[in-house]
């Protein structure tokens, strides 16, 4: 191992970000490293504007990546769904640790499930993906945009502004808040964001500890998220595109395979495509590309965005983005 020094682990300042970064720090300490957290404020943390108006995914990642590139931190922990699917020159995802529960979670008043909410109930979410899929269920609920950290969003239910909010199960689990969940949403109804529930440990390509960081890798999680991110990259999904994806490792007669499901819908939930494919888990990005091609052949671009791009004003050929979901 290279000469020991204190590893500076970059993280956003939110309670969720520092909690999940603390978890990664413990895994690195188990490998014999000394680790300290370095908190970094991102544009997404200081702006209350909808993510679709302030730049989408990059608002959570760019400041941290700048700190990596200029050497202020040695590595960084991201919610993987916050990272653009296009590579960042000079940086590499050194490890993808074991994934938490990738599902979305409903947190509703009076212990209600989604199907039990009355017509006209107000459901808060900052995610076009969640809003489109819930609208498509035809339950007659009113979907309203909300922003903020986990506690801020839950407060909308406590004070009666919303009858329910939708958050990521992974974030609630990491914060010890699973007891506020009234229903874990079945991916058959609401597919999560690509990479949801997974973390990425990112560092510079030439960092001397890169191989050590890689030891917190979970191969099955890596394969799943690579398939999901491959789908996004091929779709060139723009910042407002309602796109969901979930890959799982499954047993087949020929051994382990990847099963990938995806959703692309219109923003108002009036129409949507759901498709799935299985393929080799040793070439996950190819599986994602093939499923994206199938969706595009079936009209995904026209359905989900303006022109020929998925929610991207510039159309196909724009830089691929990840989901616009907040880490929770």
PDB file of C-alpha atoms in Angstrom:
ATOM      1  CA  UNK A   1       0.000   0.000   0.000  1.00  0.00           C
ATOM      2  CA  UNK A   2       1.275   3.533  -0.771  1.00  0.00           C
ATOM      3  CA  UNK A   3       2.629   5.577   2.100  1.00  0.00           C
ATOM      4  CA  UNK A   4      -0.110   6.196   4.666  1.00  0.00           C
ATOM      5  CA  UNK A   5      -1.720   9.616   4.901  1.00  0.00           C
ATOM      6  CA  UNK A   6      -5.109  10.912   5.941  1.00  0.00           C
ATOM      7  CA  UNK A   7      -7.579  10.321   3.121  1.00  0.00           C
ATOM      8  CA  UNK A   8      -9.748  13.402   2.611  1.00  0.00           C
ATOM      9  CA  UNK A   9     -13.204  12.132   1.646  1.00  0.00           C
ATOM     10  CA  UNK A  10     -15.355  14.782  -0.056  1.00  0.00           C
ATOM     11  CA  UNK A  11     -19.070  14.887   0.653  1.00  0.00           C
ATOM     12  CA  UNK A  12     -22.041  17.183   0.402  1.00  0.00           C
ATOM     13  CA  UNK A  13     -23.109  18.787   3.684  1.00  0.00           C
ATOM     14  CA  UNK A  14     -26.605  17.328   4.062  1.00  0.00           C
ATOM     15  CA  UNK A  15     -27.405  14.867   6.826  1.00  0.00           C
ATOM     16  CA  UNK A  16     -27.997  12.131   4.263  1.00  0.00           C
ATOM     17  CA  UNK A  17     -24.764  12.835   2.385  1.00  0.00           C
ATOM     18  CA  UNK A  18     -22.611  12.874   5.510  1.00  0.00           C
ATOM     19  CA  UNK A  19     -24.310   9.728   6.817  1.00  0.00           C
ATOM     20  CA  UNK A  20     -23.644   7.734   3.659  1.00  0.00           C
ATOM     21  CA  UNK A  21     -20.128   9.178   3.353  1.00  0.00           C
ATOM     22  CA  UNK A  22     -19.522   8.161   6.962  1.00  0.00           C
ATOM     23  CA  UNK A  23     -20.552   4.620   6.033  1.00  0.00           C
ATOM     24  CA  UNK A  24     -18.013   4.585   3.184  1.00  0.00           C
ATOM     25  CA  UNK A  25     -15.382   6.073   5.504  1.00  0.00           C
ATOM     26  CA  UNK A  26     -15.877   3.127   7.875  1.00  0.00           C
ATOM     27  CA  UNK A  27     -15.351   0.668   5.011  1.00  0.00           C
ATOM     28  CA  UNK A  28     -12.104   2.444   4.118  1.00  0.00           C
ATOM     29  CA  UNK A  29     -10.956   2.461   7.754  1.00  0.00           C
ATOM     30  CA  UNK A  30     -11.522  -1.309   7.820  1.00  0.00           C
ATOM     31  CA  UNK A  31      -8.900  -1.428   5.047  1.00  0.00           C
ATOM     32  CA  UNK A  32      -6.412   0.363   7.295  1.00  0.00           C
ATOM     33  CA  UNK A  33      -6.832   3.907   5.957  1.00  0.00           C
ATOM     34  CA  UNK A  34      -7.126   7.054   8.052  1.00  0.00           C
ATOM     35  CA  UNK A  35     -10.123   9.012   6.774  1.00  0.00           C
ATOM     36  CA  UNK A  36     -11.588  12.454   7.423  1.00  0.00           C
ATOM     37  CA  UNK A  37     -14.729  13.927   5.862  1.00  0.00           C
ATOM     38  CA  UNK A  38     -14.441  17.207   3.971  1.00  0.00           C
ATOM     39  CA  UNK A  39     -17.836  18.877   3.541  1.00  0.00           C
ATOM     40  CA  UNK A  40     -18.454  20.714   0.266  1.00  0.00           C
ATOM     41  CA  UNK A  41     -21.387  22.969  -0.548  1.00  0.00           C
ATOM     42  CA  UNK A  42     -22.890  22.421  -4.007  1.00  0.00           C
ATOM     43  CA  UNK A  43     -25.212  24.617  -6.038  1.00  0.00           C
ATOM     44  CA  UNK A  44     -28.025  22.132  -5.435  1.00  0.00           C
ATOM     45  CA  UNK A  45     -27.634  22.619  -1.686  1.00  0.00           C
ATOM     46  CA  UNK A  46     -27.969  26.418  -1.707  1.00  0.00           C
ATOM     47  CA  UNK A  47     -30.631  26.942  -4.384  1.00  0.00           C
ATOM     48  CA  UNK A  48     -34.320  26.316  -3.715  1.00  0.00           C
ATOM     49  CA  UNK A  49     -35.192  26.468  -7.422  1.00  0.00           C
ATOM     50  CA  UNK A  50     -36.416  23.330  -9.204  1.00  0.00           C
ATOM     51  CA  UNK A  51     -33.539  21.202 -10.405  1.00  0.00           C
ATOM     52  CA  UNK A  52     -34.790  21.383 -13.969  1.00  0.00           C
ATOM     53  CA  UNK A  53     -34.188  25.153 -13.976  1.00  0.00           C
ATOM     54  CA  UNK A  54     -30.727  25.252 -12.363  1.00  0.00           C
ATOM     55  CA  UNK A  55     -28.913  22.636 -14.370  1.00  0.00           C
ATOM     56  CA  UNK A  56     -30.199  19.218 -13.331  1.00  0.00           C
ATOM     57  CA  UNK A  57     -27.796  16.624 -12.041  1.00  0.00           C
ATOM     58  CA  UNK A  58     -24.570  18.604 -12.198  1.00  0.00           C
ATOM     59  CA  UNK A  59     -25.717  20.929  -9.432  1.00  0.00           C
ATOM     60  CA  UNK A  60     -24.910  18.191  -6.904  1.00  0.00           C
ATOM     61  CA  UNK A  61     -21.680  16.893  -8.440  1.00  0.00           C
ATOM     62  CA  UNK A  62     -19.733  19.726 -10.065  1.00  0.00           C
ATOM     63  CA  UNK A  63     -18.347  21.407  -6.933  1.00  0.00           C
ATOM     64  CA  UNK A  64     -17.217  18.066  -5.522  1.00  0.00           C
ATOM     65  CA  UNK A  65     -15.572  17.110  -8.793  1.00  0.00           C
ATOM     66  CA  UNK A  66     -13.729  20.424  -8.847  1.00  0.00           C
ATOM     67  CA  UNK A  67     -12.370  19.631  -5.386  1.00  0.00           C
ATOM     68  CA  UNK A  68     -11.166  16.244  -6.652  1.00  0.00           C
ATOM     69  CA  UNK A  69      -9.473  17.665  -9.702  1.00  0.00           C
ATOM     70  CA  UNK A  70      -7.663  20.445  -7.834  1.00  0.00           C
ATOM     71  CA  UNK A  71      -6.501  18.103  -5.066  1.00  0.00           C
ATOM     72  CA  UNK A  72      -8.515  19.464  -2.125  1.00  0.00           C
ATOM     73  CA  UNK A  73      -9.939  15.969  -1.560  1.00  0.00           C
ATOM     74  CA  UNK A  74      -8.577  12.517  -2.388  1.00  0.00           C
ATOM     75  CA  UNK A  75     -11.874  10.844  -3.170  1.00  0.00           C
ATOM     76  CA  UNK A  76     -15.568  11.647  -2.956  1.00  0.00           C
ATOM     77  CA  UNK A  77     -18.838   9.902  -2.254  1.00  0.00           C
ATOM     78  CA  UNK A  78     -21.797  10.616  -4.518  1.00  0.00           C
ATOM     79  CA  UNK A  79     -25.314   9.284  -4.642  1.00  0.00           C
ATOM     80  CA  UNK A  80     -24.769   7.512  -7.924  1.00  0.00           C
ATOM     81  CA  UNK A  81     -27.982   8.803  -9.444  1.00  0.00           C
ATOM     82  CA  UNK A  82     -26.535  12.325  -9.066  1.00  0.00           C
ATOM     83  CA  UNK A  83     -23.675  11.632 -11.466  1.00  0.00           C
ATOM     84  CA  UNK A  84     -24.006  12.365 -15.190  1.00  0.00           C
ATOM     85  CA  UNK A  85     -23.747   9.186 -17.228  1.00  0.00           C
ATOM     86  CA  UNK A  86     -20.985  10.717 -19.379  1.00  0.00           C
ATOM     87  CA  UNK A  87     -17.430  10.196 -18.055  1.00  0.00           C
ATOM     88  CA  UNK A  88     -15.620  13.108 -16.388  1.00  0.00           C
ATOM     89  CA  UNK A  89     -12.109  13.590 -17.849  1.00  0.00           C
ATOM     90  CA  UNK A  90      -9.440  12.856 -15.249  1.00  0.00           C
ATOM     91  CA  UNK A  91     -11.799  11.120 -12.832  1.00  0.00           C
ATOM     92  CA  UNK A  92     -12.910   7.525 -12.375  1.00  0.00           C
ATOM     93  CA  UNK A  93     -15.545   5.743 -10.314  1.00  0.00           C
ATOM     94  CA  UNK A  94     -13.132   3.636  -8.303  1.00  0.00           C
ATOM     95  CA  UNK A  95     -15.809   1.645  -6.494  1.00  0.00           C
ATOM     96  CA  UNK A  96     -19.540   1.102  -6.277  1.00  0.00           C
ATOM     97  CA  UNK A  97     -20.299  -0.344  -2.818  1.00  0.00           C
ATOM     98  CA  UNK A  98     -23.210  -2.620  -1.972  1.00  0.00           C
ATOM     99  CA  UNK A  99     -26.522  -1.065  -2.937  1.00  0.00           C
ATOM    100  CA  UNK A 100     -29.267  -0.120  -0.501  1.00  0.00           C
ATOM    101  CA  UNK A 101     -32.969  -0.693  -1.281  1.00  0.00           C
ATOM    102  CA  UNK A 102     -33.466   1.019  -4.685  1.00  0.00           C
ATOM    103  CA  UNK A 103     -37.243   1.485  -4.420  1.00  0.00           C
ATOM    104  CA  UNK A 104     -39.182   4.692  -3.940  1.00  0.00           C
ATOM    105  CA  UNK A 105     -41.066   5.113  -0.678  1.00  0.00           C
ATOM    106  CA  UNK A 106     -44.403   6.766   0.059  1.00  0.00           C
ATOM    107  CA  UNK A 107     -44.594   8.659   3.332  1.00  0.00           C
ATOM    108  CA  UNK A 108     -48.262   9.511   3.864  1.00  0.00           C
ATOM    109  CA  UNK A 109     -50.520  10.817   6.600  1.00  0.00           C
ATOM    110  CA  UNK A 110     -52.479   8.321   8.674  1.00  0.00           C
ATOM    111  CA  UNK A 111     -50.428   5.365   7.419  1.00  0.00           C
ATOM    112  CA  UNK A 112     -52.075   5.443   3.987  1.00  0.00           C
ATOM    113  CA  UNK A 113     -50.759   3.582   0.957  1.00  0.00           C
ATOM    114  CA  UNK A 114     -50.777   5.075  -2.536  1.00  0.00           C
ATOM    115  CA  UNK A 115     -53.961   3.220  -3.440  1.00  0.00           C
ATOM    116  CA  UNK A 116     -55.670   4.381  -0.241  1.00  0.00           C
ATOM    117  CA  UNK A 117     -55.084   8.089  -0.835  1.00  0.00           C
ATOM    118  CA  UNK A 118     -58.398   9.779  -1.692  1.00  0.00           C
ATOM    119  CA  UNK A 119     -58.944  11.486  -5.034  1.00  0.00           C
ATOM    120  CA  UNK A 120     -57.501  14.977  -4.884  1.00  0.00           C
ATOM    121  CA  UNK A 121     -54.894  14.074  -2.264  1.00  0.00           C
ATOM    122  CA  UNK A 122     -51.751  16.199  -2.595  1.00  0.00           C
ATOM    123  CA  UNK A 123     -48.562  14.219  -3.240  1.00  0.00           C
ATOM    124  CA  UNK A 124     -45.240  16.066  -3.166  1.00  0.00           C
ATOM    125  CA  UNK A 125     -42.201  15.138  -5.239  1.00  0.00           C
ATOM    126  CA  UNK A 126     -39.367  17.003  -6.919  1.00  0.00           C
ATOM    127  CA  UNK A 127     -38.889  14.254  -9.494  1.00  0.00           C
ATOM    128  CA  UNK A 128     -40.429  14.315 -13.002  1.00  0.00           C
ATOM    129  CA  UNK A 129     -39.841  10.552 -13.114  1.00  0.00           C
ATOM    130  CA  UNK A 130     -41.878   9.895  -9.974  1.00  0.00           C
ATOM    131  CA  UNK A 131     -44.585  12.357 -10.956  1.00  0.00           C
ATOM    132  CA  UNK A 132     -45.029  10.863 -14.435  1.00  0.00           C
ATOM    133  CA  UNK A 133     -45.316   7.285 -13.194  1.00  0.00           C
ATOM    134  CA  UNK A 134     -47.703   8.100 -10.352  1.00  0.00           C
ATOM    135  CA  UNK A 135     -49.862  10.212 -12.685  1.00  0.00           C
ATOM    136  CA  UNK A 136     -49.967   7.289 -15.110  1.00  0.00           C
ATOM    137  CA  UNK A 137     -51.610   5.123 -12.430  1.00  0.00           C
ATOM    138  CA  UNK A 138     -54.760   7.215 -12.763  1.00  0.00           C
ATOM    139  CA  UNK A 139     -55.415   7.558  -9.038  1.00  0.00           C
ATOM    140  CA  UNK A 140     -56.646  11.137  -9.244  1.00  0.00           C
ATOM    141  CA  UNK A 141     -54.041  12.554  -6.867  1.00  0.00           C
ATOM    142  CA  UNK A 142     -52.603  16.048  -7.264  1.00  0.00           C
ATOM    143  CA  UNK A 143     -48.823  16.057  -7.771  1.00  0.00           C
ATOM    144  CA  UNK A 144     -46.963  19.149  -6.568  1.00  0.00           C
ATOM    145  CA  UNK A 145     -43.240  19.979  -6.843  1.00  0.00           C
ATOM    146  CA  UNK A 146     -41.208  20.167  -3.621  1.00  0.00           C
ATOM    147  CA  UNK A 147     -37.492  20.590  -2.858  1.00  0.00           C
ATOM    148  CA  UNK A 148     -35.325  20.312   0.229  1.00  0.00           C
ATOM    149  CA  UNK A 149     -33.600  17.731   2.370  1.00  0.00           C
ATOM    150  CA  UNK A 150     -35.353  14.672   3.767  1.00  0.00           C
ATOM    151  CA  UNK A 151     -36.680  16.343   6.917  1.00  0.00           C
ATOM    152  CA  UNK A 152     -37.909  19.376   4.976  1.00  0.00           C
ATOM    153  CA  UNK A 153     -39.887  17.131   2.657  1.00  0.00           C
ATOM    154  CA  UNK A 154     -41.341  15.075   5.483  1.00  0.00           C
ATOM    155  CA  UNK A 155     -42.422  18.314   7.165  1.00  0.00           C
ATOM    156  CA  UNK A 156     -44.809  18.910   4.265  1.00  0.00           C
ATOM    157  CA  UNK A 157     -46.821  15.928   5.538  1.00  0.00           C
ATOM    158  CA  UNK A 158     -46.511  16.813   9.225  1.00  0.00           C
ATOM    159  CA  UNK A 159     -47.889  20.313   8.733  1.00  0.00           C
ATOM    160  CA  UNK A 160     -50.610  19.283   6.282  1.00  0.00           C
ATOM    161  CA  UNK A 161     -49.302  20.918   3.099  1.00  0.00           C
ATOM    162  CA  UNK A 162     -49.148  17.476   1.490  1.00  0.00           C
ATOM    163  CA  UNK A 163     -51.035  14.276   2.150  1.00  0.00           C
ATOM    164  CA  UNK A 164     -47.931  12.328   1.142  1.00  0.00           C
ATOM    165  CA  UNK A 165     -44.438  12.738  -0.232  1.00  0.00           C
ATOM    166  CA  UNK A 166     -42.298  10.322  -2.225  1.00  0.00           C
ATOM    167  CA  UNK A 167     -38.651   9.805  -1.249  1.00  0.00           C
ATOM    168  CA  UNK A 168     -35.968   7.207  -1.887  1.00  0.00           C
ATOM    169  CA  UNK A 169     -36.128   4.229   0.437  1.00  0.00           C
ATOM    170  CA  UNK A 170     -32.323   4.133   0.520  1.00  0.00           C
ATOM    171  CA  UNK A 171     -32.011   7.615   1.988  1.00  0.00           C
ATOM    172  CA  UNK A 172     -34.634   6.951   4.632  1.00  0.00           C
ATOM    173  CA  UNK A 173     -32.960   3.660   5.546  1.00  0.00           C
ATOM    174  CA  UNK A 174     -29.535   5.259   5.907  1.00  0.00           C
ATOM    175  CA  UNK A 175     -31.015   7.934   8.178  1.00  0.00           C
ATOM    176  CA  UNK A 176     -32.863   5.376  10.323  1.00  0.00           C
ATOM    177  CA  UNK A 177     -36.256   6.654   9.170  1.00  0.00           C
ATOM    178  CA  UNK A 178     -37.875   3.554   7.693  1.00  0.00           C
ATOM    179  CA  UNK A 179     -40.653   3.877  10.272  1.00  0.00           C
ATOM    180  CA  UNK A 180     -42.068   6.912   8.391  1.00  0.00           C
ATOM    181  CA  UNK A 181     -42.576   4.818   5.244  1.00  0.00           C
ATOM    182  CA  UNK A 182     -46.203   3.852   4.696  1.00  0.00           C
ATOM    183  CA  UNK A 183     -45.533   1.956   1.457  1.00  0.00           C
ATOM    184  CA  UNK A 184     -42.487   0.812  -0.490  1.00  0.00           C
ATOM    185  CA  UNK A 185     -43.549   1.406  -4.080  1.00  0.00           C
ATOM    186  CA  UNK A 186     -43.373  -1.691  -6.259  1.00  0.00           C
ATOM    187  CA  UNK A 187     -41.073  -1.120  -9.273  1.00  0.00           C
ATOM    188  CA  UNK A 188     -43.820  -2.670 -11.389  1.00  0.00           C
ATOM    189  CA  UNK A 189     -45.694   0.597 -10.757  1.00  0.00           C
ATOM    190  CA  UNK A 190     -42.870   3.092 -10.171  1.00  0.00           C
ATOM    191  CA  UNK A 191     -39.400   2.284 -11.438  1.00  0.00           C
ATOM    192  CA  UNK A 192     -36.610   4.068  -9.526  1.00  0.00           C
ATOM    193  CA  UNK A 193     -34.017   6.392 -10.993  1.00  0.00           C
ATOM    194  CA  UNK A 194     -30.998   4.766 -12.613  1.00  0.00           C
ATOM    195  CA  UNK A 195     -28.462   4.160  -9.857  1.00  0.00           C
ATOM    196  CA  UNK A 196     -30.917   4.875  -7.038  1.00  0.00           C
ATOM    197  CA  UNK A 197     -29.771   3.404  -3.732  1.00  0.00           C
ATOM    198  CA  UNK A 198     -26.182   3.043  -4.917  1.00  0.00           C
ATOM    199  CA  UNK A 199     -23.129   5.110  -4.001  1.00  0.00           C
ATOM    200  CA  UNK A 200     -20.101   5.974  -6.124  1.00  0.00           C
ATOM    201  CA  UNK A 201     -16.606   6.422  -4.735  1.00  0.00           C
ATOM    202  CA  UNK A 202     -14.880   8.719  -7.230  1.00  0.00           C
ATOM    203  CA  UNK A 203     -11.214   9.702  -7.418  1.00  0.00           C
ATOM    204  CA  UNK A 204      -8.622  10.991  -9.855  1.00  0.00           C
ATOM    205  CA  UNK A 205      -7.459   8.453 -12.400  1.00  0.00           C
ATOM    206  CA  UNK A 206      -3.857   8.758 -11.212  1.00  0.00           C
ATOM    207  CA  UNK A 207      -4.515   8.681  -7.458  1.00  0.00           C
ATOM    208  CA  UNK A 208      -2.041   6.317  -5.726  1.00  0.00           C
ATOM    209  CA  UNK A 209      -4.806   4.818  -3.564  1.00  0.00           C
ATOM    210  CA  UNK A 210      -7.172   4.083  -6.428  1.00  0.00           C
ATOM    211  CA  UNK A 211      -6.678   0.324  -6.136  1.00  0.00           C
ATOM    212  CA  UNK A 212      -7.302   0.468  -2.393  1.00  0.00           C
ATOM    213  CA  UNK A 213     -10.517   2.438  -2.881  1.00  0.00           C
ATOM    214  CA  UNK A 214     -11.598  -0.235  -5.377  1.00  0.00           C
ATOM    215  CA  UNK A 215     -11.667  -2.826  -2.596  1.00  0.00           C
ATOM    216  CA  UNK A 216     -15.044  -1.552  -1.352  1.00  0.00           C
ATOM    217  CA  UNK A 217     -16.554  -2.538  -4.721  1.00  0.00           C
ATOM    218  CA  UNK A 218     -19.629  -4.798  -4.918  1.00  0.00           C
ATOM    219  CA  UNK A 219     -19.494  -6.473  -8.368  1.00  0.00           C
ATOM    220  CA  UNK A 220     -23.226  -7.200  -8.628  1.00  0.00           C
ATOM    221  CA  UNK A 221     -24.147  -3.624  -7.747  1.00  0.00           C
ATOM    222  CA  UNK A 222     -21.614  -2.321 -10.278  1.00  0.00           C
ATOM    223  CA  UNK A 223     -23.093  -4.508 -13.019  1.00  0.00           C
ATOM    224  CA  UNK A 224     -26.643  -3.341 -12.257  1.00  0.00           C
ATOM    225  CA  UNK A 225     -25.862   0.353 -12.210  1.00  0.00           C
ATOM    226  CA  UNK A 226     -23.666   0.114 -15.316  1.00  0.00           C
ATOM    227  CA  UNK A 227     -26.642  -1.358 -17.198  1.00  0.00           C
ATOM    228  CA  UNK A 228     -28.920   1.408 -15.922  1.00  0.00           C
ATOM    229  CA  UNK A 229     -26.416   4.163 -16.740  1.00  0.00           C
ATOM    230  CA  UNK A 230     -25.739   2.616 -20.144  1.00  0.00           C
ATOM    231  CA  UNK A 231     -29.434   2.985 -20.892  1.00  0.00           C
ATOM    232  CA  UNK A 232     -29.351   6.671 -19.908  1.00  0.00           C
ATOM    233  CA  UNK A 233     -26.241   7.353 -21.940  1.00  0.00           C
ATOM    234  CA  UNK A 234     -27.756   5.835 -25.089  1.00  0.00           C
ATOM    235  CA  UNK A 235     -31.054   7.670 -24.578  1.00  0.00           C
ATOM    236  CA  UNK A 236     -29.136  10.919 -24.009  1.00  0.00           C
ATOM    237  CA  UNK A 237     -31.838  11.648 -21.454  1.00  0.00           C
ATOM    238  CA  UNK A 238     -32.126  15.353 -20.758  1.00  0.00           C
ATOM    239  CA  UNK A 239     -32.654  16.947 -17.382  1.00  0.00           C
ATOM    240  CA  UNK A 240     -36.450  16.890 -17.486  1.00  0.00           C
ATOM    241  CA  UNK A 241     -36.929  13.431 -18.991  1.00  0.00           C
ATOM    242  CA  UNK A 242     -39.083  11.063 -16.907  1.00  0.00           C
ATOM    243  CA  UNK A 243     -36.889   7.965 -17.157  1.00  0.00           C
ATOM    244  CA  UNK A 244     -36.739   5.084 -14.686  1.00  0.00           C
ATOM    245  CA  UNK A 245     -34.524   1.993 -14.790  1.00  0.00           C
ATOM    246  CA  UNK A 246     -33.748  -0.974 -12.579  1.00  0.00           C
ATOM    247  CA  UNK A 247     -31.401  -3.895 -13.215  1.00  0.00           C
ATOM    248  CA  UNK A 248     -31.240  -7.034 -11.094  1.00  0.00           C
ATOM    249  CA  UNK A 249     -28.986 -10.077 -11.131  1.00  0.00           C
ATOM    250  CA  UNK A 250     -31.080 -13.193 -11.791  1.00  0.00           C
ATOM    251  CA  UNK A 251     -30.446 -16.917 -12.112  1.00  0.00           C
ATOM    252  CA  UNK A 252     -30.916 -18.554 -15.530  1.00  0.00           C
ATOM    253  CA  UNK A 253     -30.200 -21.932 -17.034  1.00  0.00           C
ATOM    254  CA  UNK A 254     -26.897 -20.541 -18.269  1.00  0.00           C
ATOM    255  CA  UNK A 255     -25.906 -18.994 -14.936  1.00  0.00           C
ATOM    256  CA  UNK A 256     -26.196 -15.431 -13.715  1.00  0.00           C
ATOM    257  CA  UNK A 257     -27.810 -12.851 -15.984  1.00  0.00           C
ATOM    258  CA  UNK A 258     -28.944  -9.257 -15.718  1.00  0.00           C
ATOM    259  CA  UNK A 259     -32.603  -8.347 -16.031  1.00  0.00           C
ATOM    260  CA  UNK A 260     -33.125  -4.673 -16.927  1.00  0.00           C
ATOM    261  CA  UNK A 261     -36.469  -2.851 -16.860  1.00  0.00           C
ATOM    262  CA  UNK A 262     -37.007   0.715 -18.017  1.00  0.00           C
ATOM    263  CA  UNK A 263     -39.722   3.357 -18.207  1.00  0.00           C
ATOM    264  CA  UNK A 264     -39.888   6.433 -20.427  1.00  0.00           C
ATOM    265  CA  UNK A 265     -42.972   8.605 -20.166  1.00  0.00           C
ATOM    266  CA  UNK A 266     -44.549  11.919 -20.929  1.00  0.00           C
ATOM    267  CA  UNK A 267     -44.210  14.504 -18.181  1.00  0.00           C
ATOM    268  CA  UNK A 268     -47.964  14.574 -17.485  1.00  0.00           C
ATOM    269  CA  UNK A 269     -48.228  10.803 -17.177  1.00  0.00           C
ATOM    270  CA  UNK A 270     -50.613  10.548 -20.133  1.00  0.00           C
ATOM    271  CA  UNK A 271     -48.465   8.033 -21.961  1.00  0.00           C
ATOM    272  CA  UNK A 272     -45.467   5.860 -21.268  1.00  0.00           C
ATOM    273  CA  UNK A 273     -43.340   2.978 -22.464  1.00  0.00           C
ATOM    274  CA  UNK A 274     -42.184   0.064 -20.311  1.00  0.00           C
ATOM    275  CA  UNK A 275     -39.751  -2.409 -21.762  1.00  0.00           C
ATOM    276  CA  UNK A 276     -37.356  -5.042 -20.401  1.00  0.00           C
ATOM    277  CA  UNK A 277     -34.458  -7.194 -21.566  1.00  0.00           C
ATOM    278  CA  UNK A 278     -32.115  -9.769 -20.098  1.00  0.00           C
ATOM    279  CA  UNK A 279     -28.469 -10.210 -20.981  1.00  0.00           C
ATOM    280  CA  UNK A 280     -24.999 -11.084 -19.808  1.00  0.00           C
ATOM    281  CA  UNK A 281     -23.990  -9.462 -16.546  1.00  0.00           C
ATOM    282  CA  UNK A 282     -20.406  -9.300 -17.808  1.00  0.00           C
ATOM    283  CA  UNK A 283     -21.339  -6.669 -20.428  1.00  0.00           C
ATOM    284  CA  UNK A 284     -23.947  -4.569 -18.629  1.00  0.00           C
ATOM    285  CA  UNK A 285     -23.603  -1.362 -20.631  1.00  0.00           C
ATOM    286  CA  UNK A 286     -24.377  -3.262 -23.826  1.00  0.00           C
ATOM    287  CA  UNK A 287     -27.620  -4.456 -22.233  1.00  0.00           C
ATOM    288  CA  UNK A 288     -28.492  -0.869 -21.347  1.00  0.00           C
ATOM    289  CA  UNK A 289     -27.717   0.287 -24.885  1.00  0.00           C
ATOM    290  CA  UNK A 290     -29.857  -2.438 -26.439  1.00  0.00           C
ATOM    291  CA  UNK A 291     -32.850  -1.659 -24.227  1.00  0.00           C
ATOM    292  CA  UNK A 292     -32.480   2.060 -24.987  1.00  0.00           C
ATOM    293  CA  UNK A 293     -32.450   1.272 -28.718  1.00  0.00           C
ATOM    294  CA  UNK A 294     -35.670  -0.694 -28.288  1.00  0.00           C
ATOM    295  CA  UNK A 295     -37.300   2.237 -26.470  1.00  0.00           C
ATOM    296  CA  UNK A 296     -36.149   4.676 -29.153  1.00  0.00           C
ATOM    297  CA  UNK A 297     -37.516   2.420 -31.890  1.00  0.00           C
ATOM    298  CA  UNK A 298     -40.868   2.452 -30.092  1.00  0.00           C
ATOM    299  CA  UNK A 299     -41.037   6.251 -29.950  1.00  0.00           C
ATOM    300  CA  UNK A 300     -39.383   7.182 -26.643  1.00  0.00           C
ATOM    301  CA  UNK A 301     -37.811  10.395 -27.953  1.00  0.00           C
ATOM    302  CA  UNK A 302     -41.077  11.808 -29.257  1.00  0.00           C
ATOM    303  CA  UNK A 303     -42.903  10.758 -26.108  1.00  0.00           C
ATOM    304  CA  UNK A 304     -40.572  12.130 -23.465  1.00  0.00           C
ATOM    305  CA  UNK A 305     -39.115  15.308 -24.890  1.00  0.00           C
ATOM    306  CA  UNK A 306     -39.146  18.062 -27.449  1.00  0.00           C
ATOM    307  CA  UNK A 307     -37.721  17.327 -30.872  1.00  0.00           C
ATOM    308  CA  UNK A 308     -35.698  14.120 -30.999  1.00  0.00           C
ATOM    309  CA  UNK A 309     -33.976  14.307 -27.619  1.00  0.00           C
ATOM    310  CA  UNK A 310     -35.351  13.046 -24.326  1.00  0.00           C
ATOM    311  CA  UNK A 311     -36.222  16.276 -22.586  1.00  0.00           C
ATOM    312  CA  UNK A 312     -33.156  18.066 -23.957  1.00  0.00           C
ATOM    313  CA  UNK A 313     -33.785  21.284 -25.910  1.00  0.00           C
ATOM    314  CA  UNK A 314     -30.777  20.496 -28.074  1.00  0.00           C
ATOM    315  CA  UNK A 315     -32.084  17.065 -28.966  1.00  0.00           C
ATOM    316  CA  UNK A 316     -30.004  13.977 -29.544  1.00  0.00           C
ATOM    317  CA  UNK A 317     -26.292  14.632 -29.235  1.00  0.00           C
ATOM    318  CA  UNK A 318     -26.455  16.616 -26.009  1.00  0.00           C
ATOM    319  CA  UNK A 319     -24.349  15.568 -23.046  1.00  0.00           C
ATOM    320  CA  UNK A 320     -26.074  12.711 -21.263  1.00  0.00           C
ATOM    321  CA  UNK A 321     -27.493  13.498 -17.859  1.00  0.00           C
ATOM    322  CA  UNK A 322     -28.558  11.418 -14.938  1.00  0.00           C
ATOM    323  CA  UNK A 323     -31.879  11.628 -13.172  1.00  0.00           C
ATOM    324  CA  UNK A 324     -32.995  14.966 -11.792  1.00  0.00           C
ATOM    325  CA  UNK A 325     -34.036  13.286  -8.557  1.00  0.00           C
ATOM    326  CA  UNK A 326     -32.616  14.699  -5.320  1.00  0.00           C
ATOM    327  CA  UNK A 327     -30.525  12.135  -3.388  1.00  0.00           C
ATOM    328  CA  UNK A 328     -33.670  11.384  -1.386  1.00  0.00           C
TER     329      UNK A 328
END
